[in-house]
Amino acid sequence: EPVPVRILWYSDGNEGEVISELLDRFEAANPDIDVILENVAFQVIQEQLPVQLASGTGPDIARVTNLKAQAEHWLDMRPYLADPAYWEANFGDRLDWMREDGSDAITGFMTQLTMTGGFVNLTLFEQAGVALPGPEATWDEWIEASRQVMESQGLPAAFAIDRSGHRITGPNLSYGANYIGPDGLPAPVDEGTMAFVSRLVEWTGQGLMLPDTWVSAAGTTYRAAADDFANGTIPFYYSGSWQVANLSAKIGDAFDWAAIGSPCGTVGCSGMPGGAGLVAIRYTQHPEAVARVMDYLASEPVVREFSERTLFLPAHAGIVAAGDLAFRSEDPNVPPALERFVQASRETLPAANALPAWQWANTYYGALVTRISQVMAGELSLDQARELIDRDIADQVAAAR
Amino acid sequence: MGSIALRGICKSFGGIEVIHGIDLEIANGELVVFVGPSGCGKSTLLRLIAGLERPSSGLIEIDGRDVTRLGAADRGLAMVFQSYALYPHMTVRQNLSFGLENLRMPKAEIAARVAEAARMLAIGDLLERRPAQLSGGQRQRVAIGRAIVRNPTAFLLDEPLSNLDAELRGTMRAELAALHDRLGATMIYVTHDQIEAMTLADRIVVLRRGRIEQVDTPLNLYNRPANLFVAGFIGSPAMNLFRTEARGGRAVLPGGIDLPVPADGPVVLGIRPQHLHPAGPDEAGIPAELRLVEALGAETVLHGITDSGEPLVAVIDGQPAVTRGQRLRLAFDPADMHLFDAGGRRIG
Amino acid sequence: MGSIALRGICKSFGGIEVIHGIDLEIANGELVVFVGPSGCGKSTLLRLIAGLERPSSGLIEIDGRDVTRLGAADRGLAMVFQSYALYPHMTVRQNLSFGLENLRMPKAEIAARVAEAARMLAIGDLLERRPAQLSGGQRQRVAIGRAIVRNPTAFLLDEPLSNLDAELRGTMRAELAALHDRLGATMIYVTHDQIEAMTLADRIVVLRRGRIEQVDTPLNLYNRPANLFVAGFIGSPAMNLFRTEARGGRAVLPGGIDLPVPADGPVVLGIRPQHLHPAGPDEAGIPAELRLVEALGAETVLHGITDSGEPLVAVIDGQPAVTRGQRLRLAFDPADMHLFDAGGRRIG
Amino acid sequence: MLPFVLAARVLEPVLALWQRRTGHAGMIAVFLIPNMTIFGIFVIVPLVLNLLYSFTGGAEILLEQRPWVGMQQYERLLDCQNHLQPMTCREDQFWRAVHNTARFVLSQVALMVTVSMITALILNRRIAGRGLWRAVFFFPVLLSPVVVGLIWRWILQREGLLNLIVVRLGGDPVIWLNDRFWAFAAAVGVSTWAHMGFYTLILLAGLQAIPRDLYEAAEMDATPPSRVFWRITLPLLGPNLAVVLVLALIRAVQIFDEAYVLTGGGPGTATMFMTQYIYEVGFASFLRNPGLAAAASILMGGLLVVLTLIQLALSRRAERMRQR
Amino acid sequence: MTGLKTFITRRRGHGGRWHWTDVASWIWLIGGTILMLGPALWLLSSSFKDPAQLAEFPPTLLPYVQRVAEVEGFDTPLPLYTVTLPGGETRILAQIRRLGANAQMVDPADPALRISVPISQRAPLREIGLATANYTDPFLHFDFFTYLRNSVFVTVTATLLTLLTNSMAAFALSKYRFRGRDAVMLVIVGTLMVPLSVILVPLYSVVSRVGLLDSLWGVILPTIATPTGVFLLRQYMLTIPDELIEAARMDHASEWQIYWRIVLPLSAPALAVLAIFSVVWRWNDFLWPLIVLTRRELYTLQVGLNSYAGELNVQWHYILAMTVVTMIPVVLVFILLQRFITTGIAGAGLK
Ligand SMILES: Nc1ncnc2c1ncn2[C@@H]1O[C@H](COP(=O)(O)OP(=O)(O)OP(=O)(O)O)[C@@H](O)[C@H]1O
Ligand SMILES: Nc1ncnc2c1ncn2[C@@H]1O[C@H](COP(=O)(O)OP(=O)(O)OP(=O)(O)O)[C@@H](O)[C@H]1O
Ligand SMILES: [Mg+2]
Ligand SMILES: [Mg+2]
C-alpha cells in the first residue's frame, strides 16, 4: 500500500507539466510513495488553503507565495531530510522567507526565484531612433526615453508597471524608501516611497503610464500589462522575470526585446526578489515520505531540469554559482533576458532582500496599490492617500494583535 | 349509508354571510334537488357538504357521524363541479381513472368502469384527448364521468347538464336516474332546469338568499307552493300574480271576475300561465292586450297586459292564430287558483 | 352594418376536421341561433367568426369585406365565451369597463354604461367583487355584461344563459331581445335551450358534426323539419318516429292505424309527443304500456312502449291520473304527422 | 428519475397512513422537513456563525481562535461624519462600495427586468423556432462569470472589438473601461447580458401559465397591445414577476465575479461593489479582516431583507388580488 | 426604451398580416441574437487561438495560423510572409531569421535567393486554422473522464434532489395555510441574499463537522436547499387554481398524491426552469467543490480544469477551450428541458 503524498500545485506556465513528469520519474523509482499532484488555480492557494490550514488540514506539500505569514503551518523537515546540510548550503539564504521569525527550521525551498525588472521593445526604440538609456540610467531617464519613443511611434503610452504593490516596491526602495520600522512593525510611509509614487502619479496624469493597468481597477486587484507590451503598445514595461517565457511565447519574432534590470533611483537600482516556495505542511500524516519527495525535488539535477524547462530562475546556490544553466528556448531573446535577471538579483538593496521575510510586506503592498490607484483616478490627493495607507496598515496590524 | 344532515349551517365569506342557518335532513338513497335564483348559495351549500369549505357555524353529519371537521377526501363523496375543474394535464381517460387509482382499484376494474362511463356519456372516442381539446358540453360530460365512475355513497352534482343539448340532456337525465336507482346512492343535485328538477327529484329544496324557502316533493311544490317566492320560482313561465283586496270572502280580478276566497284584507291571487285559456264567448275572462307572442312550436306563450296595466302571461297549446296587439280574454278554472296572504304565505 | 357571410369554411384541429364547409349568410341586424348536439362545432364556428381561430379553408366576410386574415380585435365584434374568460384580477366593474376604456371612452359614459348593464343583469351590488367571489350564474352574467356594454355591431353569444335559473333566464332573454331591437345589432347565439332558440331567433341554424342540416325560421323548423335529424333535434321531448313500409299510398302504424302517405317503399312517420293524446273510446290510437310517468306540473310526460317494442313519448297537459304499467291508447291528428323517406329526407 | 418514481410509489401508502393519523398538519411537516433540515444545517447555521464572526476581531480564520470584540466592527463600518460622503467615513472604501452598489442595483434591476420581460414576451409569441431563440437568449447564462467578464473585457478594451467597430464607422475610439461612466455602464450592461436569460426563462414559464382565453377575451375587447401588457399580462404574472424582481435585486446586490473581472472595480473605485469590498477584506490575503467582512455582509443582508420585505409586501397584495 | 415596453404577448397574425409588433419582435430577436451569440461565437473562435493570437491587438475574428513552407536546405519549415519589395512589388517569401529591424528572407521557389527586408515591409501570411492543442492538451494532462463522472453524478443527484425537496416545500408553502407559513417564507427569501463567498468559512466548518469533507455529498447537500428554487416554485404554484386541488380531494386523493399527480405535473414549466438552472449551477460550481474536495479522484470538471489560473499568468487559451467543452452538455440539457416550458394548460380545465 503506497503512502500517498498530496501536492497542491498551481501553474503560471508549463511548470505543472514539468513537475508532473519529474514526479512520474520519482514514483517509478519509489513505488512505496504515491505522489498525487493536484493542479489548482492560484485562487485555491490564495483563498482555500488558508482555510484548510487554519483548521489543521490541507495537503502534504504546497506551492505557496505567501510564505512568511503562514509559516506557522509549515513542517520543519530537518528530522526527516536525508541531508539537511545540503539544504542549508543551497537554499539557506531564503529559508528565512518561509519560517517563523527566530526559527531555524527547514520547511521547504523556492521552486522559482523571481526578480522584478524592466523590459524594452528594442525594435520600437530602434525605429524611433531613440538610444537606450545606459545601465545606470534613472527612472526619469527611462521614462523620458520611452516618452520620445511613444511620441515618435504614435503609441498610446510610454510605459506600464504591473498593478501590484510588490512591483513598485523595488523602485520605492531605490528612492530610499523603508517599510520596516525599528520594532519590526510597519513604518509610516516615508519620503522615499512618496518620491517614486508621486512620480508615478504624475506620469499617469501626463498620459505616460498606460491607464489600463492601474487606474482601471480598484482595491488590490492584480493587473499585468504583459499583453500590451507583447503587442508593441508600449516600449517599456516594468514587470519581472516570470514574464520571460510568457513574452517569448506571445511576441514570437514580432520584435526584439530585452530585459534591462531595474532603473535607478536616488539610492540604488533595486528590483524586488520574490518567488514561489514549495513547503511541507505540518499536518501531514507521512512526514518521512514528504521529506523524501522534497529531497528529490530539491536535488540538484531536478532543480536544474525544472529551471531549464520552465525558464524560471533557480534558487539553488550551487546551480547559480555554476552558472551553466542551459535554458531550453529557441527564442534568441530569452537567454540574455534571463541572464540580465540573474545579474539584477545581485544588484538588489538589502532592504529589498529583507522584505520577503517580513510578515507585513503583503499588507504594505496591498495598502499602497489600493490607495495610489485612487490617487491616479483623481479620487484622493497624494497627501490623503499617504494618511490612508498608514491608517490601513495600522488597522491591519491592530487586528492581528 | 349516505344520509346527510345539516344542522344550523352558516357560512360567511369575509364578513358577508351567504348561508344563514340551513337545517336539512337527506335520507339515504334520496335524490334531492337544490333550486334557487342565481347566487342564492346552492354551490356553497354543496361545497360545505363536500368538505371543501368549512361552515362558519353549524354541524354536518353523514350517516349520523359528525364530519364537520373532516377533510373532503375523507368524506367519501363525489362531486361534479359547476366549473368542471378537470385536470388539464391528463387525458379524459386519466381524468376518469384518477379517483379510482387513488382507491387502489385493480387496473382491469378501472378500465371497465371508465369504459362504462364513457359509453353512458357518449365520450368513448374522446378518451385520449385533453380537456383543452374538448367542447364545453364534452368537458361537462367528463366532469360527470369523473364523479360517477367512483360509485360513491353520495353524489353532489352542481348543474351537471347545463351545457348539454336537449336531447343529450334527456338521455343523461335518464342515465342519472337509472344510476341512482341502481346504486341507491344519495344524490344532491343543483339545477336551473325545471324539467330536471321535477322529473329527478324525490324532494326539491328551494333556496333563496341562503335560506330554505320550502322543501317538498316536486308536485307538492308545484301544486301547493308555500309562499309567493316558491310560487313564482317553480313553474315556467312564472305564475301570474294579482294583488287585490278580499272583502267579505270575495275578491275581484281585472275583467270583473269575482271569486270566493277564504280570507279578508289584501291578498295575492296566483294563476299559472298554463292554466289560462282563451275565454269562450260566454265565459268570464281577464281581458288583455297582447304585447308579445312567442311561438315555441308545441305551445305558444302570450305576453299580455291587462287593462289595469298588470302583465299577464298565458301558455296556449299549439300555434294559435293570434298576433301582437290583439285583445283577448283569458279564462281559468278557479280551482287552479293559488291564494296568498299579504305576507306572501299561502292560504288554504 | 353587421352582415356576416361564411363561404366554404372548414376547420381542422391537428388533422381532425371538425367544420366541414359551412356556407351561411347572416343579414345585418338578424338574430341567428346555432343549435346542434354537444361537440358539433358551434363554439368553433363562433370562434372562427370572431377571428380567434383561422379557418383551414374558406372565407369570412363582414359587411362584404373579406376579414378572413383579420385579427379578432379588428373585426369589431363582441363575444360571450362559453367559459366566460373573465379577468380574474379585476373587479366586476373593471371587467365591464375594460373594453370601453380601450375605446378611450369618457369616464362618465363608461360609468353610465356599466351601471346600465349592471341593472339589466342584476349584478349592481357585485360590482366591486372579483370573479372568484361570484357564483356560477353571476359570473355568466358578468360575461354577458362585458359583451353588451360595448354596443358592437354584432354579438356572438356562446350559451350565455346556461347557468341561470328559469326566471332570470326569462328576464335576460327579454333583455337581450330588447337590446337586439334597440341596437339593431346582428346577433349569433348558441344555445341548448329550445325555448330560447324558438323565441329569440329570426332564423335557426341546425348543425350536426360540423355541417349545416337546416337553416330556417323557428316555426318552419318546427313544423317542417327538412330531415329526420332536425325533426328529432327540434322539439322536446323528441319526435316519435316509426319506421314502416308504405304500400299503395298507405302506411300502417302499430295499433293498426292506417294512414294515406304520398310515397311508396320504406318511410318514417313522425309525430311529436305534444300531438299525442289519450284516444277517445271510438278513436283509433296506438296502444302502449307506460314505462315512466314524469309529472312536470303543467304537463306530464308519458314514456311508453308499443306492443311491437318501439318507444313512444307523449306529453299531456296537466297532471292526468295515469301510473306506470298502465296501458293506454294514444291518438293523433294525421295532419300533425311528419313523413320522411328512407334517406331521412322530408316528404311533402 | 426512475428511482424517484419508484420511491414515490413505495412512499405513497406510508404517507397515506401518516396522513390518516396526523391529518394535514402532519403532511405539511412531511413536505417541509426534508428541505428545512438541509436548509437549516447548510444555510441557517453558517449564517448564524457568520453573525458571530462579525462580533469578533483579529486575523485568525477559525471562529474559536478569534477574540470577541462586540460591536466594534459595526462601529467601525458605520463611523461616518456624513454617510453621503465616503471620504468622511472611517471605512471610506466600504461606503464607496455602498454608494456604487445602490446606483448599480437601481439601474441594473430596471434594465434587467425590462429587457427580460420584453424578451420573454417575444419568445412567448408563436414564432418560428422558439426553442432555438430561447437557447440563444439563454446562452450567456451557461458561461462562467469569469469568462463573461473576460469576453467583454476583450470587447471593450483599448483596441477591442467595439473600438474596432467604432473606428470602422468613423468614430473616435473610446477607452471604455477607463471612463467612470462607461465602465459603470459596462458593468450594468454586461451583468444584464449574462443573466437576462435566467429571468427571461422564469418570466416565460409564468407567461405560459396565463390562460389563453383571457388573451382571447382581451382581443375581443380590441385591447391595444400595451394595455394587454399592463392590465392583463403584468397583473397575472404577479407572483412570477415577484420572483424575478426579488432575485434580480438580490443578485444585483451580490454582483461580483463578472464585474470584478471586467472592471476590477475601477476606474478608481467607480465600479467597486459591496461584494468586492467584502471579498477583499475577507479573503484577499493582503488586508484580511474576516470580522469586518462578516459585519459588512450582515449589514448588506439587513439591507436586502428590508428591500425584499417591501417587494414581498407588494407582491402579497397582488397575490391577494388574484386569489380564487 | 419607452417604445419597447409596448410589446405584448399577443400572438398576432397567426399566419395573417404582419402587425408592427411582429416586425418589432423580429428586430429584437435578430438584434438580440447578434448581441447574445456574437460574443459567444467569438469565444468559440478564440478558444482555437494560440496564446500569441489571443493577446493580439487588434484581435482577429477568426483563428489563424502562420503559413509555413518547407524550403530546401532548412530542417524546419519556415514561416511565410507577404513582402512589399522596394519596387512596390509584393511577393511571398519565407523568413529565415530576423535581425533587428530587418528580416532575412528566402524565396521558397528559389532557395538560393536571399533577400533582406525591413520588417515594416512584411506581413505574416496566415490562414484560418485551429489551435486544437488548446483542447487536446488538457485532455492529455487530466483525468478528464473521472472528473466528468463526478460532475455528472453531482449535477444529476443535486438536480433531482433539488427538484424534489424544493417542490415539496414549495407545495406546502403555496397550497396550505398554517401558522408560521409566512415566517418560513420570510426566512427562505431572507437567506436568498447570502452570497456563498460570504458564508464560505462558516459553511466549511459546518460541512467539516458533519463529516462531509472530501465527499461528493458535501458538494451536493449544501446546494440542494436553494432558497431560489423554493421561492420560484412556490410563486409558480400560486398560479395553479386551487379548484383542481379541490377536485382531487373529492377524488379521494391523499395529499401526497395531490402533490405528486396534480401539482407537480402542472408545475412542469417552473420545474423545467429550475432543473435547467440547477443543472447549470451545479455543473458550473467551482468555488464550493474546490473547498470541499481535496482529493483529485473526486474533482469535478470545473475544479479539475480550472487549474490554469496562476498567480502571475492565466492560461486563457486552455480556459477558453475548456469552457467550450464543459458547456456542451449543459446546452444539450437546456435544449432537452426547454420544451417543457410550453403552452400553459393550468387554466384549461376550468370554466
Ligand atoms: N383544440 C381542439 N383540438 C381538437 N379537437 C377540438 C379542439 N377544440 C374543439 N375540438 C373538437 O371540435 C368539435 C367541436 O367543438 P365545439 O367546441 O365547437 O363544439 P360545440 O358545438 O360548441 O359543443 P358544446 O355544445 O359541447 O359546447 C368537438 O368535437 C371538439 O371535441
Ligand atoms: N369567495 C367568495 N367571497 C365572497 N362571496 C362569495 C364567494 N363565493 C360565493 N360568494 C357569494 O355567495 C353567494 C352564493 O354563491 P353560490 O356560488 O353558492 O351561488 P349559487 O347558488 O351556486 O349560484 P349560481 O346558480 O349562480 O351558481 C353568491 O352571492 C356569491 O356572490
Ligand atoms: Mg353555483
Ligand atoms: Mg361550445
Coordinates of C-alpha atoms in Angstrom, one line a residue, chain A residues 6 8-14 17 35-44 47-48 51-52 55 57 65 112 114 123 126-127 167 222 224 226-228 230-231 233 242-243 246 249-256 333, chain E residues 51-58 79 81 95 98-102 119-120 122 137 141-142 200-201 204 208 213-214 286-287 290-291 293-297 299 303-304 306-316 318:
Chain A
R6 CA -0.5 15.2 -2.0
L8 CA -1.1 21.3 -4.1
W9 CA 0.4 23.0 -7.1
Y10 CA -0.5 26.0 -9.2
S11 CA 1.0 27.0 -12.5
D12 CA 1.8 30.2 -14.2
G13 CA 3.1 28.4 -17.2
N14 CA 4.2 25.0 -18.1
E17 CA 3.6 19.6 -16.8
V35 CA 2.5 11.3 -5.2
I36 CA -0.7 13.0 -6.1
L37 CA -0.1 16.2 -7.9
E38 CA -3.1 18.5 -7.6
N39 CA -3.0 21.2 -10.2
V40 CA -5.2 24.0 -9.0
A41 CA -5.8 27.6 -9.7
F42 CA -3.8 30.1 -7.8
Q43 CA -7.0 31.3 -6.2
V44 CA -7.1 28.0 -4.3
E47 CA -8.1 31.6 -0.5
Q48 CA -8.8 27.9 0.2
V51 CA -9.0 27.9 5.5
Q52 CA -7.8 24.3 5.4
S55 CA -8.5 24.0 10.6
T57 CA -6.0 20.0 7.4
T65 CA 3.8 32.5 -2.4
Q112 CA 11.4 29.6 -8.5
T114 CA 11.7 36.0 -9.3
T123 CA 12.6 47.3 -32.2
E126 CA 15.3 51.4 -32.9
Q127 CA 12.5 52.6 -35.2
R167 CA 6.1 45.8 -8.3
Y222 CA -3.7 42.4 -9.7
A224 CA -0.4 42.9 -15.7
A226 CA 2.3 41.9 -20.5
D227 CA -0.2 41.7 -23.3
D228 CA 0.2 45.4 -24.1
A230 CA 3.7 41.9 -26.3
N231 CA 1.6 43.8 -28.8
T233 CA 1.6 49.1 -27.4
W242 CA 8.4 35.3 -14.7
Q243 CA 7.3 37.1 -17.8
N246 CA 5.2 34.3 -21.5
A249 CA 5.5 32.8 -26.5
K250 CA 3.4 35.8 -27.2
I251 CA 5.9 38.0 -29.0
G252 CA 7.5 35.3 -31.1
D253 CA 9.6 37.1 -33.6
A254 CA 7.3 40.2 -33.9
F255 CA 10.1 42.4 -32.4
D256 CA 13.2 42.2 -30.4
N333 CA 15.8 37.0 -26.7
Chain E
P51 CA -1.7 32.4 -26.7
A52 CA 0.0 34.8 -29.0
Q53 CA -3.1 35.4 -31.1
L54 CA -5.2 35.7 -28.0
A55 CA -3.1 38.6 -26.8
E56 CA -3.1 40.2 -30.2
F57 CA -4.3 43.8 -30.7
P58 CA -6.4 44.4 -32.6
P79 CA 7.1 31.0 -41.9
Y81 CA 5.4 36.4 -45.3
Q95 CA 11.7 34.1 -43.4
R98 CA 15.0 38.3 -38.2
L99 CA 17.9 40.6 -37.2
G100 CA 16.8 43.8 -35.6
A101 CA 14.6 45.8 -38.0
N102 CA 15.5 43.6 -40.9
I119 CA 10.3 44.2 -41.0
S120 CA 7.8 47.0 -41.6
R122 CA 6.5 42.3 -44.4
D137 CA -3.5 19.3 -24.1
H141 CA -2.9 16.0 -18.7
F142 CA -6.0 15.4 -16.7
L200 CA -17.7 30.2 2.9
V201 CA -15.7 29.9 6.1
Y204 CA -16.8 25.0 5.5
S208 CA -16.4 19.5 8.0
L213 CA -15.5 17.0 3.7
D214 CA -13.9 15.2 0.8
F286 CA -16.4 25.9 -8.8
L287 CA -15.7 27.6 -5.6
L290 CA -12.9 23.4 -4.7
I291 CA -13.1 23.8 -1.0
L293 CA -13.0 18.3 -2.4
T294 CA -9.3 18.0 -1.9
R295 CA -8.8 14.6 -3.4
R296 CA -8.2 14.6 -7.1
E297 CA -10.3 11.5 -7.8
Y299 CA -12.7 16.5 -8.5
V303 CA -12.3 22.2 -10.4
G304 CA -10.2 19.9 -12.4
N306 CA -9.6 25.4 -13.6
S307 CA -6.0 25.0 -12.7
Y308 CA -4.9 27.3 -15.5
A309 CA -5.1 30.4 -13.5
G310 CA -1.8 31.1 -11.9
E311 CA -0.6 33.9 -9.7
L312 CA 1.1 35.9 -12.4
N313 CA -0.3 34.4 -15.6
V314 CA -3.5 32.9 -16.6
Q315 CA -3.5 30.4 -19.4
W316 CA -6.6 31.7 -21.2
Y318 CA -6.9 26.5 -22.1

